[in-house]
Tab-separated table of C-alpha atoms in Angstrom:
chain	number	residue	atom	x	y	z
A	1	LYS	CA	-0.149	0.561	0.256
A	2	GLN	CA	1.490	3.617	-0.939
A	3	GLU	CA	2.347	6.017	2.234
A	4	VAL	CA	2.972	9.682	1.256
A	5	THR	CA	5.028	11.296	4.048
A	6	GLN	CA	5.684	15.150	4.756
A	7	ILE	CA	8.403	16.969	6.579
A	8	PRO	CA	8.419	18.666	8.017
A	9	ALA	CA	4.805	18.729	9.158
A	10	ALA	CA	5.685	22.244	10.323
A	11	LEU	CA	7.720	25.253	9.681
A	12	SER	CA	7.323	29.237	10.447
A	13	VAL	CA	9.962	31.186	8.787
A	14	PRO	CA	10.619	35.141	7.948
A	15	GLU	CA	9.643	36.091	4.140
A	16	GLY	CA	11.832	36.600	2.164
A	17	GLU	CA	13.611	32.875	3.230
A	18	ASN	CA	13.763	30.638	0.639
A	19	LEU	CA	11.779	26.738	1.710
A	20	VAL	CA	12.135	23.528	0.230
A	21	LEU	CA	8.793	21.300	1.597
A	22	ASN	CA	9.941	17.302	1.497
A	23	CYS	CA	7.552	14.465	0.167
A	24	SER	CA	8.644	10.706	0.194
A	25	PHE	CA	6.400	7.748	-0.669
A	26	THR	CA	6.783	4.157	-0.929
A	27	ASP	CA	6.432	2.774	-4.401
A	28	SER	CA	7.907	4.111	-6.685
A	29	ALA	CA	5.289	2.807	-9.278
A	30	ILE	CA	3.524	6.347	-9.582
A	31	TYR	CA	1.741	7.954	-12.754
A	32	ASN	CA	2.210	11.276	-11.226
A	33	LEU	CA	2.383	13.203	-8.382
A	34	GLN	CA	0.801	16.559	-7.482
A	35	TRP	CA	1.957	20.166	-5.053
A	36	PHE	CA	-1.378	21.222	-3.551
A	37	ARG	CA	-2.402	24.134	-1.330
A	38	GLN	CA	-4.525	23.906	1.728
A	39	ASP	CA	-6.101	27.269	3.324
A	40	PRO	CA	-7.985	27.263	5.739
A	41	GLY	CA	-11.496	26.235	5.869
A	42	LYS	CA	-11.291	25.862	1.771
A	43	GLY	CA	-10.348	23.221	-0.985
A	44	LEU	CA	-7.320	22.179	-2.466
A	45	THR	CA	-5.512	23.938	-4.930
A	46	SER	CA	-3.229	22.437	-7.404
A	47	LEU	CA	-0.068	24.149	-7.983
A	48	LEU	CA	2.562	21.504	-9.892
A	49	LEU	CA	2.329	18.555	-11.391
A	50	ILE	CA	4.854	16.224	-12.097
A	51	GLN	CA	4.235	13.371	-14.588
A	52	SER	CA	6.618	10.073	-13.283
A	53	SER	CA	8.891	10.425	-16.824
A	54	GLN	CA	9.896	14.602	-15.256
A	55	ARG	CA	11.962	15.809	-13.801
A	56	GLU	CA	10.069	19.177	-12.066
A	57	GLN	CA	7.755	21.421	-13.326
A	58	THR	CA	8.283	25.715	-12.078
A	59	SER	CA	5.777	27.900	-12.599
A	60	GLY	CA	7.068	31.095	-10.936
A	61	ARG	CA	8.148	31.011	-7.790
A	62	LEU	CA	7.592	27.590	-7.304
A	63	ASN	CA	9.589	24.925	-8.222
A	64	ALA	CA	9.178	20.689	-7.415
A	65	SER	CA	11.386	17.797	-8.830
A	66	LEU	CA	10.914	14.086	-8.420
A	67	ASP	CA	13.011	11.928	-8.412
A	68	LYS	CA	11.088	8.505	-8.889
A	69	SER	CA	13.770	6.159	-7.817
A	70	SER	CA	14.193	6.915	-4.875
A	71	GLY	CA	10.987	8.092	-3.948
A	72	ARG	CA	11.143	11.620	-3.551
A	73	SER	CA	9.972	14.872	-4.335
A	74	THR	CA	10.802	17.987	-3.255
A	75	LEU	CA	9.369	21.566	-3.223
A	76	TYR	CA	11.305	24.945	-3.666
A	77	ILE	CA	9.325	28.057	-2.258
A	78	ALA	CA	11.566	31.119	-3.627
A	79	ALA	CA	11.086	34.418	-1.843
A	80	SER	CA	8.275	33.734	0.643
A	81	GLN	CA	5.162	35.517	1.164
A	82	PRO	CA	3.026	36.451	4.365
A	83	GLY	CA	0.454	34.527	1.663
A	84	ASP	CA	2.279	31.807	0.755
A	85	SER	CA	0.927	30.872	5.012
A	86	ALA	CA	-1.301	27.792	4.145
A	87	THR	CA	-0.952	24.006	4.683
A	88	TYR	CA	1.251	21.660	1.758
A	89	LEU	CA	0.306	18.443	-0.076
A	90	CYS	CA	1.876	16.470	-1.439
A	91	ALA	CA	0.028	13.629	-3.051
A	92	VAL	CA	0.669	10.522	-6.360
A	93	ILE	CA	-1.430	8.472	-8.593
A	94	GLY	CA	-0.609	5.137	-8.128
A	95	GLY	CA	0.105	2.525	-10.574
A	96	GLY	CA	-3.642	1.805	-11.332
A	97	GLY	CA	-3.819	4.897	-12.374
A	98	GLY	CA	-7.402	7.145	-11.475
A	99	ALA	CA	-9.313	3.933	-10.286
A	100	ASP	CA	-6.247	4.843	-7.408
A	101	GLY	CA	-7.178	7.971	-6.746
A	102	LEU	CA	-4.749	10.076	-4.956
A	103	THR	CA	-3.068	9.236	-2.255
A	104	PHE	CA	-2.403	12.113	-0.146
A	105	GLY	CA	0.505	13.224	2.951
A	106	LYS	CA	-1.108	14.567	5.809
A	107	GLY	CA	1.006	17.937	4.939
A	108	THR	CA	3.703	20.789	6.017
A	109	HIS	CA	1.469	23.716	7.570
A	110	LEU	CA	3.329	26.902	6.334
A	111	ILE	CA	3.537	29.667	8.774
A	112	ILE	CA	5.852	32.706	6.766
A	113	GLN	CA	5.841	35.766	9.317
A	114	PRO	CA	5.680	39.609	7.548
B	1	GLY	CA	-14.519	29.033	-16.582
B	2	ALA	CA	-16.191	27.145	-13.569
B	3	GLY	CA	-14.239	25.369	-11.293
B	4	VAL	CA	-15.534	22.034	-9.256
B	5	SER	CA	-19.190	22.810	-6.506
B	6	GLN	CA	-20.280	21.169	-3.747
B	7	SER	CA	-23.433	21.500	-2.050
B	8	PRO	CA	-24.386	22.073	0.913
B	9	SER	CA	-21.565	24.221	1.590
B	10	ASN	CA	-21.771	22.909	5.760
B	11	LYS	CA	-24.708	19.947	6.194
B	12	VAL	CA	-25.270	19.449	10.261
B	13	THR	CA	-27.526	15.468	10.615
B	14	GLU	CA	-28.065	13.815	13.943
B	15	LYS	CA	-27.246	10.079	14.818
B	16	GLY	CA	-28.943	7.944	12.220
B	17	LYS	CA	-29.997	10.174	9.298
B	18	ASP	CA	-29.437	9.915	6.050
B	19	VAL	CA	-27.653	12.242	4.166
B	20	GLU	CA	-26.664	13.521	0.022
B	21	LEU	CA	-23.624	15.519	-0.932
B	22	ARG	CA	-23.649	16.620	-4.009
B	23	CYS	CA	-20.475	17.567	-6.243
B	24	ASP	CA	-20.605	19.107	-10.120
B	25	PRO	CA	-17.910	18.414	-12.454
B	26	ILE	CA	-15.856	21.212	-14.208
B	27	SER	CA	-17.672	20.958	-17.888
B	28	GLY	CA	-15.788	18.549	-20.565
B	29	HIS	CA	-14.214	16.794	-17.440
B	30	THR	CA	-15.659	12.405	-17.923
B	31	ALA	CA	-12.829	12.005	-14.937
B	32	LEU	CA	-14.957	12.390	-10.775
B	33	TYR	CA	-13.313	11.917	-7.602
B	34	TRP	CA	-14.550	11.298	-4.240
B	35	TYR	CA	-12.266	11.679	-0.879
B	36	ARG	CA	-13.317	12.608	2.669
B	37	GLN	CA	-10.952	14.894	5.042
B	38	SER	CA	-11.221	14.268	8.669
B	39	LEU	CA	-8.972	15.773	11.310
B	40	GLY	CA	-6.884	11.786	12.473
B	41	GLN	CA	-7.025	10.437	9.016
B	42	GLY	CA	-5.904	13.368	6.166
B	43	LEU	CA	-7.334	13.579	3.072
B	44	GLU	CA	-9.213	9.538	1.541
B	45	PHE	CA	-9.683	8.436	-1.430
B	46	LEU	CA	-13.494	7.259	-0.789
B	47	ILE	CA	-13.948	6.240	-4.748
B	48	TYR	CA	-13.213	7.911	-9.026
B	49	PHE	CA	-16.029	7.674	-11.760
B	50	GLN	CA	-15.174	8.024	-15.047
B	51	GLY	CA	-17.805	8.427	-17.589
B	52	ASN	CA	-20.356	5.816	-16.703
B	53	SER	CA	-18.722	3.566	-15.824
B	54	ALA	CA	-19.202	1.054	-12.687
B	55	PRO	CA	-17.207	3.105	-10.147
B	56	ASP	CA	-14.934	0.536	-7.586
B	57	LYS	CA	-16.155	0.848	-4.614
B	58	SER	CA	-13.077	-0.115	-2.837
B	59	GLY	CA	-12.305	2.198	-1.152
B	60	LEU	CA	-15.792	3.455	0.124
B	61	PRO	CA	-15.076	3.322	3.864
B	62	SER	CA	-18.292	0.763	5.326
B	63	ASP	CA	-21.440	-0.055	3.244
B	64	ARG	CA	-23.295	3.151	4.625
B	65	PHE	CA	-21.742	5.301	1.885
B	66	SER	CA	-22.659	4.761	-1.765
B	67	ALA	CA	-22.213	7.247	-4.910
B	68	GLU	CA	-23.463	7.487	-8.459
B	69	ARG	CA	-22.715	9.962	-11.063
B	70	THR	CA	-25.783	10.586	-13.896
B	71	GLY	CA	-25.709	11.524	-17.472
B	72	GLY	CA	-21.084	11.229	-17.024
B	73	SER	CA	-21.783	14.481	-14.708
B	74	VAL	CA	-23.548	14.875	-11.627
B	75	SER	CA	-22.700	13.010	-8.899
B	76	THR	CA	-24.179	12.057	-5.495
B	77	LEU	CA	-22.408	10.325	-3.102
B	78	THR	CA	-25.114	9.382	0.343
B	79	ILE	CA	-24.239	7.661	3.705
B	80	GLN	CA	-26.706	5.944	5.091
B	81	ARG	CA	-27.861	5.449	8.680
B	82	THR	CA	-24.884	8.219	9.386
B	83	GLN	CA	-22.730	8.005	12.160
B	84	GLN	CA	-20.240	10.751	14.802
B	85	GLU	CA	-17.418	9.258	13.343
B	86	ASP	CA	-18.388	9.865	9.602
B	87	SER	CA	-18.180	13.184	10.422
B	88	ALA	CA	-15.542	14.823	8.277
B	89	VAL	CA	-15.006	17.244	5.048
B	90	TYR	CA	-15.644	15.681	1.171
B	91	LEU	CA	-14.190	16.876	-1.504
B	92	CYS	CA	-14.997	16.002	-5.237
B	93	ALA	CA	-11.810	16.581	-8.287
B	94	SER	CA	-12.545	16.221	-11.743
B	95	SER	CA	-9.873	16.090	-14.085
B	96	LEU	CA	-10.264	15.373	-18.272
B	97	GLY	CA	-8.865	11.609	-17.942
B	98	THR	CA	-6.995	9.466	-15.589
B	99	SER	CA	-3.372	9.321	-14.170
B	100	VAL	CA	-1.657	12.525	-15.400
B	101	ASN	CA	-4.192	14.782	-15.475
B	102	THR	CA	-4.620	17.406	-12.870
B	103	GLN	CA	-7.835	16.842	-10.665
B	104	TYR	CA	-8.760	19.772	-8.856
B	105	PHE	CA	-10.874	20.398	-6.158
B	106	GLY	CA	-13.801	21.936	-5.396
B	107	PRO	CA	-14.558	23.437	-1.285
B	108	GLY	CA	-16.160	19.546	-0.050
B	109	THR	CA	-19.137	19.698	2.493
B	110	ARG	CA	-18.033	19.804	5.510
B	111	LEU	CA	-20.626	17.573	7.699
B	112	THR	CA	-21.660	17.108	10.421
B	113	VAL	CA	-23.729	14.400	12.916
B	114	LEU	CA	-24.108	15.098	15.857
């Protein structure tokens, strides 16, 4: 059974710092990996999707990498801003494709101090 | 364009009553997913629909849970004889296809069973 772990569980940094969120998964037979953010009381917003054949994806100040063989992904946030404060979730979809749905980590709760 | 919508946004019910939760996916999206987010469990995949095909129900937590999708669009998740442990946020997502496509999430329905 696929398991996804996110480290750290919580992180608080001053505004302007660059930071890295980590995600690991136990079964490397994945189709893709997605990073989401969740604001309190809200649904999930997709940030980046990396296909299993890709190594990284970038969107603005966000860069996500994928090392499928080692079961790891990182989300790099450059020049952090208070608006980046949220819970960041990593999720993978497994070898069964859509029938498996996404398997989520428990998230990293990020606070950016003004 | 319109995103995934869910109704109701909040539902409070008494233990033992039945509830129906509704999801309207993004127009043209053939794949639809239901997830549950509870405090102790994180985000948990429940069921997946591809078009009108019969879903794999093995992820549903008990036989009190059922889901259907009519006309390949709107979906309803029904919980019969609700229990307090059913209290959670129920999230719906849709995507263009299956494994390779981004899943877009609705705002969720917060269910509270008294």
